[in-house]
C-alpha positions as a Python dict, from the first residue, in 0.01 Angstrom:
ca = {
    (1, 'M'): (0, 0, 0),
    (2, 'A'): (-41, -250, -298),
    (3, 'S'): (-435, -188, -295),
    (4, 'Q'): (-363, 140, -423),
    (5, 'E'): (-331, -14, -765),
    (6, 'T'): (-711, -57, -774),
    (7, 'R'): (-1007, 165, -730),
    (8, 'T'): (-1286, -59, -832),
    (9, 'T'): (-1554, -253, -605),
    (10, 'M'): (-1748, -547, -736),
    (11, 'S'): (-2135, -455, -748),
    (12, 'P'): (-2377, -675, -547),
    (13, 'A'): (-2539, -788, -883),
    (14, 'V'): (-2207, -900, -1033),
    (15, 'R'): (-2132, -1074, -717),
    (16, 'S'): (-2445, -1276, -716),
    (17, 'S'): (-2421, -1357, -1091),
    (18, 'A'): (-2064, -1481, -1040),
    (19, 'A'): (-2144, -1692, -740),
    (20, 'D'): (-2405, -1867, -950),
    (21, 'E'): (-2209, -1945, -1251),
    (22, 'P'): (-1958, -2237, -1307),
    (23, 'Q'): (-1587, -2147, -1317),
    (24, 'R'): (-1406, -2217, -1603),
    (25, 'P'): (-1018, -2175, -1502),
    (26, 'T'): (-867, -2330, -1807),
    (27, 'T'): (-1049, -2109, -2049),
    (28, 'R'): (-982, -1806, -1831),
    (29, 'A'): (-606, -1876, -1821),
    (30, 'W'): (-567, -1936, -2173),
    (31, 'T'): (-792, -1611, -2262),
    (32, 'T'): (-576, -1400, -2012),
    (33, 'R'): (-262, -1505, -2158),
    (34, 'L'): (-349, -1446, -2505),
    (35, 'L'): (-491, -1113, -2415),
    (36, 'V'): (-132, -1024, -2252),
    (37, 'V'): (23, -1123, -2577),
    (38, 'G'): (-229, -915, -2761),
    (39, 'I'): (-168, -617, -2558),
    (40, 'V'): (235, -643, -2585),
    (41, 'L'): (227, -673, -2947),
    (42, 'S'): (-26, -381, -2994),
    (43, 'A'): (187, -181, -2771),
    (44, 'L'): (513, -249, -2966),
    (45, 'N'): (318, -109, -3303),
    (46, 'L'): (185, 214, -3123),
    (47, 'R'): (491, 429, -3228),
    (48, 'P'): (723, 276, -3495),
    (49, 'A'): (514, 464, -3758),
    (50, 'I'): (617, 760, -3602),
    (51, 'T'): (981, 712, -3500),
    (52, 'S'): (1084, 543, -3809),
    (53, 'L'): (978, 856, -4024),
    (54, 'G'): (1166, 1046, -3765),
    (55, 'A'): (1504, 859, -3836),
    (56, 'L'): (1448, 892, -4212),
    (57, 'L'): (1276, 1236, -4219),
    (58, 'E'): (1567, 1392, -4433),
    (59, 'E'): (1547, 1132, -4687),
    (60, 'V'): (1172, 1158, -4706),
    (61, 'R'): (1186, 1539, -4737),
    (62, 'D'): (1430, 1505, -5018),
    (63, 'G'): (1247, 1222, -5183),
    (64, 'L'): (907, 1412, -5174),
    (65, 'G'): (1036, 1768, -5215),
    (66, 'M'): (925, 1888, -4888),
    (67, 'S'): (989, 2245, -4725),
    (68, 'G'): (1057, 2264, -4355),
    (69, 'S'): (727, 2401, -4306),
    (70, 'V'): (558, 2096, -4477),
    (71, 'A'): (761, 1857, -4297),
    (72, 'G'): (667, 2040, -3969),
    (73, 'L'): (314, 1981, -4082),
    (74, 'L'): (394, 1589, -4123),
    (75, 'T'): (504, 1576, -3777),
    (76, 'S'): (196, 1725, -3648),
    (77, 'V'): (-27, 1459, -3823),
    (78, 'P'): (4, 1209, -3572),
    (79, 'P'): (-136, 1413, -3273),
    (80, 'L'): (-411, 1534, -3529),
    (81, 'C'): (-523, 1195, -3619),
    (82, 'F'): (-511, 1094, -3221),
    (83, 'A'): (-739, 1374, -3140),
    (84, 'V'): (-989, 1328, -3436),
    (85, 'F'): (-1000, 948, -3422),
    (86, 'G'): (-931, 878, -3051),
    (87, 'V'): (-1223, 1029, -2950),
    (88, 'T'): (-1456, 767, -3126),
    (89, 'A'): (-1293, 480, -2955),
    (90, 'P'): (-1533, 436, -2650),
    (91, 'R'): (-1828, 440, -2897),
    (92, 'L'): (-1682, 191, -3137),
    (93, 'A'): (-1590, -25, -2826),
    (94, 'R'): (-1962, -9, -2709),
    (95, 'R'): (-2071, -111, -3041),
    (96, 'F'): (-1831, -383, -3153),
    (97, 'G'): (-1628, -463, -2848),
    (98, 'P'): (-1280, -320, -2749),
    (99, 'G'): (-1115, -631, -2878),
    (100, 'A'): (-1262, -605, -3223),
    (101, 'V'): (-1187, -234, -3250),
    (102, 'V'): (-808, -296, -3136),
    (103, 'C'): (-774, -577, -3393),
    (104, 'A'): (-928, -325, -3675),
    (105, 'G'): (-666, -105, -3544),
    (106, 'M'): (-382, -311, -3603),
    (107, 'V'): (-506, -391, -3956),
    (108, 'A'): (-539, -12, -4029),
    (109, 'I'): (-157, 26, -3891),
    (110, 'T'): (-43, -260, -4127),
    (111, 'A'): (-225, -129, -4424),
    (112, 'G'): (-111, 226, -4373),
    (113, 'L'): (251, 151, -4325),
    (114, 'L'): (251, -61, -4651),
    (115, 'I'): (63, 211, -4865),
    (116, 'R'): (248, 528, -4759),
    (117, 'P'): (581, 497, -4884),
    (118, 'Y'): (446, 401, -5225),
    (119, 'A'): (142, 625, -5252),
    (120, 'G'): (349, 880, -5458),
    (121, 'G'): (377, 1251, -5357),
    (122, 'T'): (322, 1430, -5021),
    (123, 'A'): (-47, 1391, -5038),
    (124, 'G'): (-35, 1013, -5063),
    (125, 'F'): (221, 993, -4794),
    (126, 'L'): (3, 1187, -4569),
    (127, 'A'): (-313, 957, -4639),
    (128, 'G'): (-120, 646, -4566),
    (129, 'S'): (22, 791, -4266),
    (130, 'A'): (-328, 908, -4154),
    (131, 'L'): (-490, 555, -4208),
    (132, 'A'): (-176, 404, -3983),
    (133, 'L'): (-246, 676, -3707),
    (134, 'M'): (-635, 613, -3706),
    (135, 'G'): (-539, 260, -3580),
    (136, 'I'): (-300, 382, -3343),
    (137, 'A'): (-545, 628, -3226),
    (138, 'V'): (-807, 407, -3134),
    (139, 'S'): (-566, 145, -2960),
    (140, 'N'): (-410, 421, -2755),
    (141, 'V'): (-738, 503, -2618),
    (142, 'L'): (-874, 151, -2552),
    (143, 'M'): (-527, 19, -2406),
    (144, 'P'): (-604, 165, -2047),
    (145, 'V'): (-982, 45, -2083),
    (146, 'I'): (-883, -312, -2158),
    (147, 'V'): (-639, -312, -1875),
    (148, 'K'): (-861, -146, -1628),
    (149, 'R'): (-1152, -433, -1713),
    (150, 'W'): (-934, -734, -1740),
    (151, 'F'): (-671, -654, -1464),
    (152, 'P'): (-851, -429, -1237),
    (153, 'D'): (-619, -529, -939),
    (154, 'R'): (-292, -491, -1159),
    (155, 'V'): (-366, -147, -1319),
    (156, 'G'): (12, -41, -1233),
    (157, 'S'): (184, -324, -1334),
    (158, 'M'): (-20, -393, -1657),
    (159, 'T'): (3, -34, -1743),
    (160, 'G'): (387, -53, -1697),
    (161, 'L'): (414, -381, -1889),
    (162, 'Y'): (222, -219, -2201),
    (163, 'S'): (409, 103, -2154),
    (164, 'M'): (752, -74, -2144),
    (165, 'A'): (642, -265, -2481),
    (166, 'L'): (528, 85, -2638),
    (167, 'A'): (869, 232, -2542),
    (168, 'L'): (1057, -85, -2678),
    (169, 'G'): (874, -55, -3000),
    (170, 'T'): (954, 336, -3030),
    (171, 'A'): (1312, 284, -2955),
    (172, 'A'): (1373, -22, -3185),
    (173, 'A'): (1222, 198, -3464),
    (174, 'A'): (1436, 470, -3401),
    (175, 'A'): (1745, 253, -3370),
    (176, 'V'): (1739, 14, -3646),
    (177, 'T'): (1530, 202, -3921),
    (178, 'V'): (1852, 363, -4067),
    (179, 'P'): (2076, 49, -4065),
    (180, 'M'): (1789, -171, -4184),
    (181, 'T'): (1730, 64, -4477),
    (182, 'D'): (2097, 53, -4578),
    (183, 'A'): (2098, -334, -4567),
    (184, 'L'): (1780, -350, -4771),
    (185, 'G'): (1930, -150, -5042),
    (186, 'G'): (1918, 210, -4913),
    (187, 'S'): (1552, 300, -5037),
    (188, 'W'): (1368, 504, -4761),
    (189, 'Q'): (1049, 322, -4882),
    (190, 'T'): (1147, 16, -4808),
    (191, 'G'): (1301, 105, -4457),
    (192, 'L'): (968, 250, -4389),
    (193, 'A'): (730, -47, -4518),
    (194, 'V'): (932, -323, -4356),
    (195, 'W'): (756, -199, -4021),
    (196, 'A'): (417, -329, -4150),
    (197, 'G'): (515, -670, -4070),
    (198, 'L'): (553, -631, -3692),
    (199, 'A'): (193, -464, -3724),
    (200, 'A'): (38, -782, -3919),
    (201, 'A'): (174, -993, -3622),
    (202, 'A'): (-28, -794, -3377),
    (203, 'V'): (-352, -859, -3568),
    (204, 'L'): (-324, -1227, -3480),
    (205, 'P'): (-418, -1255, -3099),
    (206, 'W'): (-711, -1005, -3116),
    (207, 'I'): (-883, -1221, -3370),
    (208, 'A'): (-1002, -1432, -3073),
    (209, 'F'): (-1156, -1130, -2929),
    (210, 'V'): (-1356, -1023, -3234),
    (211, 'R'): (-1716, -1007, -3210),
    (212, 'R'): (-1880, -1306, -3299),
    (213, 'P'): (-2261, -1414, -3329),
    (214, 'G'): (-2393, -1551, -2992),
    (215, 'G'): (-2293, -1287, -2756),
    (216, 'A'): (-1905, -1245, -2800),
    (217, 'G'): (-1952, -887, -2867),
    (218, 'K'): (-2174, -836, -2574),
    (219, 'Q'): (-1909, -979, -2360),
    (220, 'E'): (-1659, -707, -2447),
    (221, 'H'): (-1929, -457, -2436),
    (222, 'A'): (-1985, -561, -2071),
    (223, 'R'): (-1607, -538, -2016),
    (224, 'V'): (-1563, -180, -2137),
    (225, 'E'): (-1882, -44, -1962),
    (226, 'G'): (-1879, -235, -1649),
    (227, 'T'): (-1841, -113, -1299),
    (228, 'G'): (-1489, -240, -1223),
    (229, 'A'): (-1593, -612, -1102),
    (230, 'S'): (-1284, -834, -1053),
    (231, 'A'): (-1131, -1027, -1331),
    (232, 'D'): (-1265, -1350, -1199),
    (233, 'A'): (-1617, -1212, -1189),
    (234, 'H'): (-1598, -1095, -1544),
    (235, 'A'): (-1483, -1444, -1674),
    (236, 'R'): (-1775, -1587, -1510),
    (237, 'V'): (-2020, -1352, -1661),
    (238, 'E'): (-1834, -1425, -1986),
    (239, 'G'): (-1883, -1798, -1915),
    (240, 'A'): (-2250, -1730, -1888),
    (241, 'G'): (-2266, -1641, -2250),
    (242, 'G'): (-2266, -1243, -2212),
    (243, 'S'): (-2626, -1213, -2171),
    (244, 'A'): (-2833, -891, -2238),
    (245, 'D'): (-2915, -892, -1868),
    (246, 'A'): (-2564, -945, -1754),
    (247, 'H'): (-2490, -643, -1966),
    (248, 'A'): (-2741, -451, -1797),
    (249, 'R'): (-2596, -537, -1459),
    (250, 'V'): (-2260, -408, -1532),
    (251, 'Q'): (-2329, -83, -1736),
    (252, 'A'): (-2259, 237, -1563),
    (253, 'P'): (-2406, 587, -1641),
    (254, 'T'): (-2231, 847, -1859),
    (255, 'L'): (-2016, 1083, -1678),
    (256, 'R'): (-2033, 1473, -1744),
    (257, 'I'): (-1669, 1439, -1789),
    (258, 'T'): (-1607, 1816, -1854),
    (259, 'R'): (-1716, 1904, -1533),
    (260, 'S'): (-1409, 1748, -1359),
    (261, 'R'): (-1127, 1972, -1283),
    (262, 'T'): (-900, 1690, -1265),
    (263, 'A'): (-1006, 1544, -1587),
    (264, 'W'): (-925, 1903, -1733),
    (265, 'A'): (-566, 1890, -1571),
    (266, 'L'): (-506, 1555, -1695),
    (267, 'A'): (-600, 1640, -2051),
    (268, 'V'): (-384, 1963, -2064),
    (269, 'F'): (-82, 1751, -1879),
    (270, 'F'): (-147, 1474, -2165),
    (271, 'G'): (-130, 1747, -2421),
    (272, 'L'): (176, 1907, -2311),
    (273, 'Q'): (377, 1579, -2279),
    (274, 'A'): (262, 1470, -2596),
    (275, 'T'): (387, 1797, -2780),
    (276, 'A'): (729, 1741, -2625),
    (277, 'A'): (721, 1368, -2726),
    (278, 'Y'): (621, 1453, -3079),
    (279, 'I'): (888, 1720, -3122),
    (280, 'T'): (1136, 1488, -2986),
    (281, 'M'): (1039, 1205, -3213),
    (282, 'G'): (994, 1414, -3529),
    (283, 'W'): (1292, 1663, -3483),
    (284, 'M'): (1553, 1536, -3247),
    (285, 'A'): (1761, 1342, -3497),
    (286, 'Q'): (1746, 1636, -3714),
    (287, 'I'): (1883, 1873, -3428),
    (288, 'F'): (2195, 1621, -3386),
    (289, 'R'): (2246, 1600, -3777),
    (290, 'D'): (2241, 1981, -3821),
    (291, 'A'): (2492, 1991, -3500),
    (292, 'G'): (2740, 1776, -3714),
    (293, 'V'): (2637, 1422, -3585),
    (294, 'A'): (2634, 1123, -3829),
    (295, 'A'): (2299, 1021, -3935),
    (296, 'S'): (2347, 689, -3811),
    (297, 'T'): (2452, 814, -3493),
    (298, 'A'): (2164, 1059, -3450),
    (299, 'G'): (1941, 759, -3494),
    (300, 'L'): (2112, 597, -3218),
    (301, 'L'): (2062, 912, -2997),
    (302, 'L'): (1705, 910, -3068),
    (303, 'A'): (1686, 525, -2991),
    (304, 'V'): (1856, 612, -2648),
    (305, 'T'): (1587, 883, -2578),
    (306, 'M'): (1311, 627, -2673),
    (307, 'V'): (1474, 317, -2489),
    (308, 'M'): (1497, 500, -2160),
    (309, 'G'): (1128, 432, -2146),
    (310, 'V'): (1148, 67, -2148),
    (311, 'P'): (1264, 15, -1799),
    (312, 'L'): (1116, 340, -1659),
    (313, 'A'): (779, 277, -1826),
    (314, 'F'): (749, -39, -1620),
    (315, 'V'): (872, 111, -1294),
    (316, 'I'): (713, 447, -1301),
    (317, 'P'): (352, 329, -1322),
    (318, 'R'): (411, 75, -1043),
    (319, 'V'): (539, 341, -809),
    (320, 'A'): (297, 599, -891),
    (321, 'A'): (23, 355, -835),
    (322, 'R'): (135, 330, -480),
    (323, 'L'): (160, 694, -402),
    (324, 'P'): (-148, 912, -308),
    (325, 'H'): (-18, 1219, -500),
    (326, 'Q'): (203, 1160, -820),
    (327, 'G'): (318, 1530, -831),
    (328, 'P'): (668, 1453, -714),
    (329, 'I'): (708, 1220, -1004),
    (330, 'V'): (585, 1485, -1234),
    (331, 'L'): (825, 1732, -1090),
    (332, 'A'): (1122, 1500, -1126),
    (333, 'L'): (1043, 1446, -1480),
    (334, 'G'): (1018, 1784, -1567),
    (335, 'A'): (1346, 1876, -1418),
    (336, 'C'): (1519, 1628, -1629),
    (337, 'G'): (1352, 1779, -1946),
    (338, 'L'): (1464, 2125, -1856),
    (339, 'A'): (1809, 1996, -1820),
    (340, 'G'): (1807, 1819, -2140),
    (341, 'Y'): (1678, 2118, -2341),
    (342, 'A'): (1961, 2343, -2182),
    (343, 'G'): (2203, 2084, -2302),
    (344, 'L'): (2075, 2085, -2652),
    (345, 'Y'): (2086, 2470, -2647),
    (346, 'F'): (2447, 2525, -2539),
    (347, 'A'): (2613, 2194, -2658),
    (348, 'P'): (2404, 1954, -2890),
    (349, 'A'): (2690, 1779, -3008),
    (350, 'G'): (2920, 1784, -2726),
    (351, 'G'): (2703, 1631, -2464),
    (352, 'A'): (2477, 1448, -2702),
    (353, 'W'): (2426, 1120, -2520),
    (354, 'A'): (2366, 1298, -2190),
    (355, 'W'): (2096, 1510, -2334),
    (356, 'A'): (1937, 1196, -2499),
    (357, 'L'): (1926, 1025, -2165),
    (358, 'L'): (1781, 1323, -1974),
    (359, 'L'): (1498, 1368, -2244),
    (360, 'G'): (1434, 986, -2234),
    (361, 'V'): (1359, 1021, -1878),
    (362, 'S'): (1143, 1331, -1941),
    (363, 'N'): (953, 1154, -2207),
    (364, 'C'): (838, 902, -1931),
    (365, 'A'): (546, 1139, -1854),
    (366, 'F'): (359, 958, -2104),
    (367, 'P'): (320, 616, -1889),
    (368, 'L'): (271, 818, -1596),
    (369, 'A'): (-35, 996, -1778),
    (370, 'L'): (-174, 665, -1848),
    (371, 'T'): (-146, 553, -1475),
    (372, 'M'): (-321, 850, -1378),
    (373, 'V'): (-590, 794, -1616),
    (374, 'G'): (-640, 462, -1459),
    (375, 'M'): (-630, 595, -1125),
    (376, 'R'): (-832, 899, -1155),
    (377, 'A'): (-1164, 707, -1229),
    (378, 'R'): (-1322, 421, -1008),
    (379, 'S'): (-1493, 244, -1299),
    (380, 'G'): (-1419, 105, -1645),
    (381, 'A'): (-1688, 312, -1788),
    (382, 'G'): (-1525, 629, -1605),
    (383, 'V'): (-1163, 510, -1724),
    (384, 'A'): (-1317, 483, -2105),
    (385, 'Q'): (-1451, 854, -2088),
    (386, 'L'): (-1158, 1005, -1922),
    (387, 'S'): (-906, 814, -2159),
    (388, 'A'): (-1112, 923, -2467),
    (389, 'F'): (-1133, 1302, -2316),
    (390, 'A'): (-774, 1336, -2192),
    (391, 'Q'): (-620, 1171, -2491),
    (392, 'S'): (-840, 1351, -2764),
    (393, 'T'): (-842, 1696, -2584),
    (394, 'G'): (-451, 1650, -2504),
    (395, 'Y'): (-366, 1562, -2882),
    (396, 'L'): (-546, 1841, -3011),
    (397, 'I'): (-352, 2064, -2755),
    (398, 'S'): (-38, 1901, -2896),
    (399, 'I'): (-111, 1965, -3281),
    (400, 'P'): (47, 2324, -3303),
    (401, 'G'): (392, 2202, -3129),
    (402, 'P'): (588, 2027, -3393),
    (403, 'L'): (441, 2245, -3676),
    (404, 'L'): (576, 2570, -3484),
    (405, 'V'): (890, 2410, -3442),
    (406, 'G'): (915, 2351, -3812),
    (407, 'V'): (825, 2701, -3898),
    (408, 'L'): (1066, 2849, -3636),
    (409, 'Y'): (1329, 2609, -3757),
    (410, 'Q'): (1283, 2742, -4111),
    (411, 'H'): (1257, 3095, -4062),
    (412, 'S'): (1511, 3155, -3784),
    (413, 'G'): (1777, 2923, -3953),
    (414, 'G'): (1876, 2735, -3642),
    (415, 'W'): (1752, 2571, -3333),
    (416, 'G'): (1775, 2812, -3080),
    (417, 'L'): (1412, 2923, -3089),
    (418, 'P'): (1259, 2598, -3139),
    (419, 'I'): (1452, 2469, -2810),
    (420, 'A'): (1370, 2758, -2597),
    (421, 'L'): (1007, 2672, -2687),
    (422, 'M'): (1038, 2332, -2596),
    (423, 'A'): (1170, 2437, -2271),
    (424, 'A'): (925, 2702, -2209),
    (425, 'L'): (636, 2445, -2247),
    (426, 'M'): (776, 2226, -1987),
    (427, 'V'): (688, 2468, -1691),
    (428, 'P'): (317, 2446, -1718),
    (429, 'Q'): (323, 2069, -1793),
    (430, 'M'): (477, 2059, -1431),
    (431, 'V'): (205, 2298, -1293),
    (432, 'V'): (-87, 2088, -1447),
    (433, 'G'): (65, 1736, -1393),
    (434, 'V'): (62, 1832, -1005),
    (435, 'L'): (-293, 1913, -1018),
    (436, 'A'): (-394, 1611, -1210),
    (437, 'G'): (-180, 1403, -955),
    (438, 'R'): (-409, 1468, -663),
    (439, 'D'): (-577, 1202, -495),
    (440, 'R'): (-948, 1215, -626),
    (441, 'T'): (-1174, 1064, -900),
    (442, 'V'): (-1358, 1209, -1199),
    (443, 'E'): (-1667, 1046, -1059),
    (444, 'D'): (-1686, 1268, -743),
    (445, 'E'): (-1592, 1586, -909),
    (446, 'A'): (-1844, 1529, -1196),
    (447, 'A'): (-2120, 1460, -936),
    (448, 'R'): (-2083, 1783, -749),
}
């Protein structure tokens, strides 16, 4: 059963090379530990830029003079940036190495979070947000790639680890941004900028994986484009200095990913779950505040929704990796989402905590989608292409959702229509999720 977590095989060329190279267990252990720290710290920074804004959206709107429609545009910026910049991640990783690209991504997040509150005006705020989101976008795409390359026999558990860290960062930003802002003097600018400190800490572990003269970039290149050799074999290739011939041995041909029905199903599933997630992160606190819930409590309710992903983001990928078909999990998560939206529609304040819990469970479609990205391709190169395609296409699909919610909210004067839209989108999400969860690989479908 545990073998379901990996679908990779070691090529004869890599096995031969690995057998001839001296083992360096101490170096490998140190590198692996540092990589795990880097993955966790990076995952912690992949959502605070968004959920900290959701908690203070009303203050930001007042401070910058935004209308509801402009605020809806602001909540649509994350998926737009993820779609535009995420598609560049595999190419950047091939040129500079995935470690260097993630390191640069963390630097961009730090700079963007520092710049946007003090840029002055809506345009400057959007530009700073775009810079931070650009760093998040490339890191989003490369996390499954790094897990597949370095931990091919632990795809489910490592995906669960960084998904759990991602959910923890998301929840923490939602929960503490408002009280932290009050403690720091009540300025929303300070409350948003303080998260740059966490992003700066995430830069440090990745410095060791930045391309260096003498082959480090080639080593990373080999890992991101390899055919799925074991972690030990990759470490021994690394020990050889990452030569060009080693890279040639592990490079895989480019897939015609658009020929795969599973790739398209996974992209649409990713897009619809992202739509739900960004509507939730951008608007749920406002829904509760408009229902009469205090601002601090609304922030806590959003945090509860996000924190549900901490344990479930670790459990769901491990369970999913052991199942031949992930459809039942898709349906269970979708049912929780429908129940949560029904509660928001009929009694938003009365059962607020229950609706927050249900929507938190539903939002765990994100780690499930990431797990399926790792399972629906056999090789590291296939995962890189599938991750870029599914995430970029998915985020393009998700762009109109938060904006449309803002427009409907402003013109209808309430949350009835927006919540009905959210519930309606959950049905096709469940359908395509079942299709994406079938036991097959994009390599086989693209070959046909």
